């Protein structure tokens, strides 16, 4: 290979001629063992994806998620409905809280490994928590009990632990101390699981 002389040191510099550079290289060859492993890996991945998509699980999960979200929206809308009496709204709030805890119990290690299920459950728990749990004054104790019984669910449940939203009418020293103790317990549970 010939390389032209283009000196940048001195404009008046003259080269004796083009530089001679000899390149030594090996021709590219395919490593059969690596190629076979790559091909097998791609085939396995493709089969896994097609099996997952082809399974009824995928379509059933889509239907279940749509149905579950519509139930949650209906509960939220009924809770805000001004024509419903207080007893009916109390019953709706109780149903929303029960659904929150039912979905939180489903959030196990198996569900965490399946991203679509994990996403569905965490979104539904988040919606229910914001609509029903945080607004209910006595739910702080229930959240705390669930956190103690299932510490693995603490990242999911701890954002909804809000004893400060409890009844403001009774701000006795005992109640304040109880809230401080509950927060300390939550901090211990969360710090041991994260």
mmCIF file of C-alpha atoms in Angstrom:
data_model
loop_
_atom_site.group_PDB
_atom_site.id
_atom_site.type_symbol
_atom_site.label_atom_id
_atom_site.label_comp_id
_atom_site.label_asym_id
_atom_site.label_seq_id
_atom_site.Cartn_x
_atom_site.Cartn_y
_atom_site.Cartn_z
ATOM 1 C CA UNK A 1 0.000 0.000 0.000
ATOM 2 C CA UNK A 2 1.404 3.419 -0.952
ATOM 3 C CA UNK A 3 0.764 6.489 1.181
ATOM 4 C CA UNK A 4 1.372 9.963 -0.242
ATOM 5 C CA UNK A 5 3.736 12.349 1.562
ATOM 6 C CA UNK A 6 1.821 15.182 3.172
ATOM 7 C CA UNK A 7 4.067 16.673 5.834
ATOM 8 C CA UNK A 8 2.498 19.073 8.269
ATOM 9 C CA UNK A 9 5.742 19.885 10.101
ATOM 10 C CA UNK A 10 7.310 22.100 7.484
ATOM 11 C CA UNK A 11 5.769 23.440 4.286
ATOM 12 C CA UNK A 12 9.101 23.208 2.476
ATOM 13 C CA UNK A 13 9.774 19.611 3.521
ATOM 14 C CA UNK A 14 10.271 17.246 0.595
ATOM 15 C CA UNK A 15 9.639 13.522 0.907
ATOM 16 C CA UNK A 16 11.837 10.937 -0.767
ATOM 17 C CA UNK A 17 8.733 9.262 -2.109
ATOM 18 C CA UNK A 18 5.546 7.546 -1.104
ATOM 19 C CA UNK A 19 5.663 5.472 2.086
ATOM 20 C CA UNK A 20 5.573 1.714 1.703
ATOM 21 C CA UNK A 21 3.381 -0.014 4.308
ATOM 22 C CA UNK A 22 2.853 -3.739 4.343
ATOM 23 C CA UNK A 23 -0.411 -4.942 5.881
ATOM 24 C CA UNK A 24 -0.664 -8.437 7.320
ATOM 25 C CA UNK A 25 -4.109 -9.788 8.200
ATOM 26 C CA UNK A 26 -6.133 -12.951 8.345
ATOM 27 C CA UNK A 27 -9.177 -13.393 6.221
ATOM 28 C CA UNK A 28 -12.462 -13.271 8.093
ATOM 29 C CA UNK A 29 -13.847 -16.725 8.835
ATOM 30 C CA UNK A 30 -17.000 -17.834 10.559
ATOM 31 C CA UNK A 31 -16.564 -19.492 13.963
ATOM 32 C CA UNK A 32 -18.935 -22.417 13.538
ATOM 33 C CA UNK A 33 -19.412 -23.081 17.267
ATOM 34 C CA UNK A 34 -20.310 -19.486 18.081
ATOM 35 C CA UNK A 35 -22.530 -19.220 15.002
ATOM 36 C CA UNK A 36 -24.411 -22.385 16.024
ATOM 37 C CA UNK A 37 -24.952 -21.040 19.559
ATOM 38 C CA UNK A 38 -26.197 -17.699 18.229
ATOM 39 C CA UNK A 39 -28.565 -19.417 15.814
ATOM 40 C CA UNK A 40 -29.930 -21.700 18.562
ATOM 41 C CA UNK A 41 -30.345 -18.740 20.919
ATOM 42 C CA UNK A 42 -32.241 -16.694 18.327
ATOM 43 C CA UNK A 43 -34.448 -19.658 17.473
ATOM 44 C CA UNK A 44 -35.227 -20.262 21.148
ATOM 45 C CA UNK A 45 -35.984 -16.576 21.729
ATOM 46 C CA UNK A 46 -38.228 -16.432 18.680
ATOM 47 C CA UNK A 47 -40.094 -19.552 19.822
ATOM 48 C CA UNK A 48 -40.516 -18.135 23.345
ATOM 49 C CA UNK A 49 -41.978 -14.900 22.019
ATOM 50 C CA UNK A 50 -44.310 -16.647 19.589
ATOM 51 C CA UNK A 51 -45.426 -19.116 22.286
ATOM 52 C CA UNK A 52 -46.167 -16.260 24.684
ATOM 53 C CA UNK A 53 -48.131 -14.298 22.105
ATOM 54 C CA UNK A 54 -49.945 -17.362 20.816
ATOM 55 C CA UNK A 55 -51.042 -18.496 24.269
ATOM 56 C CA UNK A 56 -54.499 -17.666 25.456
ATOM 57 C CA UNK A 57 -52.810 -16.188 28.520
ATOM 58 C CA UNK A 58 -51.903 -13.065 26.578
ATOM 59 C CA UNK A 59 -55.402 -12.390 25.279
ATOM 60 C CA UNK A 60 -56.960 -13.377 28.607
ATOM 61 C CA UNK A 61 -54.626 -10.968 30.385
ATOM 62 C CA UNK A 62 -55.703 -8.178 28.023
ATOM 63 C CA UNK A 63 -59.391 -8.890 28.655
ATOM 64 C CA UNK A 64 -58.839 -9.173 32.401
ATOM 65 C CA UNK A 65 -56.899 -5.918 32.547
ATOM 66 C CA UNK A 66 -59.574 -4.041 30.606
ATOM 67 C CA UNK A 67 -62.328 -5.499 32.764
ATOM 68 C CA UNK A 68 -60.452 -4.781 35.988
ATOM 69 C CA UNK A 69 -59.730 -1.190 34.995
ATOM 70 C CA UNK A 70 -63.371 -0.629 34.022
ATOM 71 C CA UNK A 71 -64.499 -1.999 37.412
ATOM 72 C CA UNK A 72 -62.104 0.365 39.186
ATOM 73 C CA UNK A 73 -63.297 3.338 37.100
ATOM 74 C CA UNK A 74 -66.930 2.418 37.854
ATOM 75 C CA UNK A 75 -66.164 2.282 41.586
ATOM 76 C CA UNK A 76 -64.445 5.682 41.387
ATOM 77 C CA UNK A 77 -67.319 7.225 39.415
ATOM 78 C CA UNK A 78 -69.948 5.787 41.757
ATOM 79 C CA UNK A 79 -68.060 7.119 44.768
ATOM 80 C CA UNK A 80 -68.222 10.623 43.251
ATOM 81 C CA UNK A 81 -71.882 10.314 42.204
ATOM 82 C CA UNK A 82 -73.842 13.037 44.056
ATOM 83 C CA UNK A 83 -77.138 11.133 43.775
ATOM 84 C CA UNK A 84 -75.898 8.211 45.901
ATOM 85 C CA UNK A 85 -76.605 8.349 49.632
ATOM 86 C CA UNK A 86 -73.835 8.116 52.223
ATOM 87 C CA UNK A 87 -74.533 4.446 53.068
ATOM 88 C CA UNK A 88 -74.137 3.427 49.438
ATOM 89 C CA UNK A 89 -70.947 5.486 49.094
ATOM 90 C CA UNK A 90 -69.607 3.858 52.257
ATOM 91 C CA UNK A 91 -70.321 0.434 50.750
ATOM 92 C CA UNK A 92 -68.574 1.432 47.512
ATOM 93 C CA UNK A 93 -65.550 2.705 49.456
ATOM 94 C CA UNK A 94 -65.421 -0.563 51.379
ATOM 95 C CA UNK A 95 -65.512 -2.528 48.099
ATOM 96 C CA UNK A 96 -62.694 -0.401 46.696
ATOM 97 C CA UNK A 97 -60.574 -1.038 49.792
ATOM 98 C CA UNK A 98 -61.257 -4.786 49.639
ATOM 99 C CA UNK A 99 -60.285 -4.889 45.964
ATOM 100 C CA UNK A 100 -57.079 -2.987 46.817
ATOM 101 C CA UNK A 101 -56.036 -5.624 49.351
ATOM 102 C CA UNK A 102 -57.058 -8.521 47.084
ATOM 103 C CA UNK A 103 -54.866 -7.202 44.268
ATOM 104 C CA UNK A 104 -52.024 -6.433 46.676
ATOM 105 C CA UNK A 105 -52.056 -10.077 47.825
ATOM 106 C CA UNK A 106 -51.704 -11.208 44.203
ATOM 107 C CA UNK A 107 -48.457 -9.239 43.901
ATOM 108 C CA UNK A 108 -46.121 -12.184 44.580
ATOM 109 C CA UNK A 109 -42.641 -13.053 43.326
ATOM 110 C CA UNK A 110 -44.204 -14.978 40.425
ATOM 111 C CA UNK A 111 -46.162 -11.920 39.335
ATOM 112 C CA UNK A 112 -43.130 -9.683 39.676
ATOM 113 C CA UNK A 113 -41.255 -11.797 37.128
ATOM 114 C CA UNK A 114 -43.966 -11.321 34.475
ATOM 115 C CA UNK A 115 -43.801 -7.668 33.447
ATOM 116 C CA UNK A 116 -47.323 -7.370 31.971
ATOM 117 C CA UNK A 117 -48.896 -8.790 35.140
ATOM 118 C CA UNK A 118 -46.626 -6.716 37.373
ATOM 119 C CA UNK A 119 -47.546 -3.561 35.449
ATOM 120 C CA UNK A 120 -51.274 -4.346 35.554
ATOM 121 C CA UNK A 121 -51.328 -5.063 39.283
ATOM 122 C CA UNK A 122 -49.199 -2.079 40.242
ATOM 123 C CA UNK A 123 -51.348 0.290 38.134
ATOM 124 C CA UNK A 124 -54.599 -1.051 39.590
ATOM 125 C CA UNK A 125 -53.282 -0.933 43.159
ATOM 126 C CA UNK A 126 -52.086 2.625 42.535
ATOM 127 C CA UNK A 127 -55.512 3.725 41.226
ATOM 128 C CA UNK A 128 -57.358 2.058 44.105
ATOM 129 C CA UNK A 129 -54.920 3.415 46.656
ATOM 130 C CA UNK A 130 -55.359 6.988 45.465
ATOM 131 C CA UNK A 131 -59.135 6.725 45.248
ATOM 132 C CA UNK A 132 -60.035 4.643 48.294
ATOM 133 C CA UNK A 133 -57.161 3.920 50.681
ATOM 134 C CA UNK A 134 -55.662 7.374 51.217
ATOM 135 C CA UNK A 135 -59.119 8.880 51.789
ATOM 136 C CA UNK A 136 -60.112 6.298 54.415
ATOM 137 C CA UNK A 137 -58.995 7.299 57.911
ATOM 138 C CA UNK A 138 -58.671 3.785 59.324
ATOM 139 C CA UNK A 139 -56.757 2.205 56.452
ATOM 140 C CA UNK A 140 -53.335 3.161 57.844
ATOM 141 C CA UNK A 141 -53.561 0.343 60.394
ATOM 142 C CA UNK A 142 -54.669 -2.151 57.723
ATOM 143 C CA UNK A 143 -51.804 -1.125 55.426
ATOM 144 C CA UNK A 144 -49.398 -1.533 58.312
ATOM 145 C CA UNK A 145 -50.706 -5.038 59.033
ATOM 146 C CA UNK A 146 -50.295 -6.021 55.374
ATOM 147 C CA UNK A 147 -46.775 -4.572 55.334
ATOM 148 C CA UNK A 148 -45.832 -6.610 58.388
ATOM 149 C CA UNK A 149 -47.416 -9.827 57.064
ATOM 150 C CA UNK A 150 -45.973 -9.500 53.542
ATOM 151 C CA UNK A 151 -42.825 -7.350 53.611
ATOM 152 C CA UNK A 152 -42.184 -8.103 49.923
ATOM 153 C CA UNK A 153 -45.209 -5.966 49.052
ATOM 154 C CA UNK A 154 -43.820 -2.899 50.828
ATOM 155 C CA UNK A 155 -42.737 -1.068 47.636
ATOM 156 C CA UNK A 156 -46.308 -1.470 46.384
ATOM 157 C CA UNK A 157 -48.160 -0.622 49.604
ATOM 158 C CA UNK A 158 -45.972 1.864 51.472
ATOM 159 C CA UNK A 159 -46.843 4.872 49.230
ATOM 160 C CA UNK A 160 -50.462 4.456 50.384
ATOM 161 C CA UNK A 161 -49.619 4.407 54.080
ATOM 162 C CA UNK A 162 -50.912 7.801 55.196
ATOM 163 C CA UNK A 163 -51.978 7.953 58.849
ATOM 164 C CA UNK A 164 -51.859 11.747 58.594
ATOM 165 C CA UNK A 165 -55.046 11.531 56.505
ATOM 166 C CA UNK A 166 -56.867 9.998 59.452
ATOM 167 C CA UNK A 167 -59.533 11.851 61.334
ATOM 168 C CA UNK A 168 -58.306 15.299 62.347
ATOM 169 C CA UNK A 169 -60.923 15.554 65.106
ATOM 170 C CA UNK A 170 -58.977 13.417 67.578
ATOM 171 C CA UNK A 171 -55.410 14.701 67.700
ATOM 172 C CA UNK A 172 -54.651 13.427 71.180
ATOM 173 C CA UNK A 173 -51.091 12.732 72.287
ATOM 174 C CA UNK A 174 -51.790 8.977 72.233
ATOM 175 C CA UNK A 175 -52.976 9.107 68.641
ATOM 176 C CA UNK A 176 -49.956 11.142 67.563
ATOM 177 C CA UNK A 177 -47.638 8.669 69.303
ATOM 178 C CA UNK A 178 -49.494 5.784 67.623
ATOM 179 C CA UNK A 179 -48.878 7.386 64.215
ATOM 180 C CA UNK A 180 -45.200 7.912 64.999
ATOM 181 C CA UNK A 181 -44.917 4.255 66.030
ATOM 182 C CA UNK A 182 -46.682 3.150 62.826
ATOM 183 C CA UNK A 183 -44.310 5.223 60.681
ATOM 184 C CA UNK A 184 -41.304 3.762 62.499
ATOM 185 C CA UNK A 185 -42.608 0.258 61.808
ATOM 186 C CA UNK A 186 -43.101 1.043 58.114
ATOM 187 C CA UNK A 187 -39.593 2.477 57.836
ATOM 188 C CA UNK A 188 -38.163 -0.700 59.398
ATOM 189 C CA UNK A 189 -40.149 -2.963 57.044
ATOM 190 C CA UNK A 190 -39.240 -0.944 53.943
ATOM 191 C CA UNK A 191 -35.550 -0.713 54.873
ATOM 192 C CA UNK A 192 -35.269 -4.488 55.345
ATOM 193 C CA UNK A 193 -36.854 -5.291 51.969
ATOM 194 C CA UNK A 194 -35.084 -2.775 49.727
#
